[in-house]
Amino acid sequence: MTTSDAVREIALSLPETTEKVAWSMPTFRVAGKMFATLPEDETSIAVRCPKEERDELVLAEPEKFWIADHEAGFAWVRVRLAALEDREELRDILLDSWRQAAPTRLLD
């Protein structure tokens, strides 16, 4: 099972990532842009995801991905940590979200 400690460790290993508490939860940011949050109970994460891809993910793997009501209008998806296969899958998800928020200079 993937844990909130793994989320924090992987997220903070990405270039220029910082952690900041917002809305009473840890958020992870690159260049001031949020790319992941660790909601209250720390059993899931919210990450950036284009709406078209998000809807496909939720339909394909509803046990793993879902859309929180308050995030429905935004390009974010929730991920159940217990449903992830391993740390590598978590890393891939966080890295993809990080890339969506990172400035071009960090992507090269």
Phi, psi and omega in degrees: 000137178276140184244169177297331176297321178294321177302308182299313182299312182291313181301314182288347177279346180282144185308133174057027178276139175234158176250135179217135176280127176216143183053035178064027178216156176293136173234152181240133189225150172232129182052037178081355180261130181287135176234350177202149173229155178240088184303165190324306186277354177057031175255357179214170172229159171245133181225159176293141178198123178307140186305320180298315179290322181302312181297321178295317179300313182297319179292321183285323185221069183294340176286342183254320186240144173204166181248120176290143183308315184285353179251003185301327181274000184241164181273064179227151176223150175265148180230123177283119183298321182294339182273350180287146182292317183192181180298328181296319177295318177300315180300315179300318180294313180294320179296318178298317179294318178302315180300327180289336182257337187289146175291155183306323183300333179273344184278341182288000000 
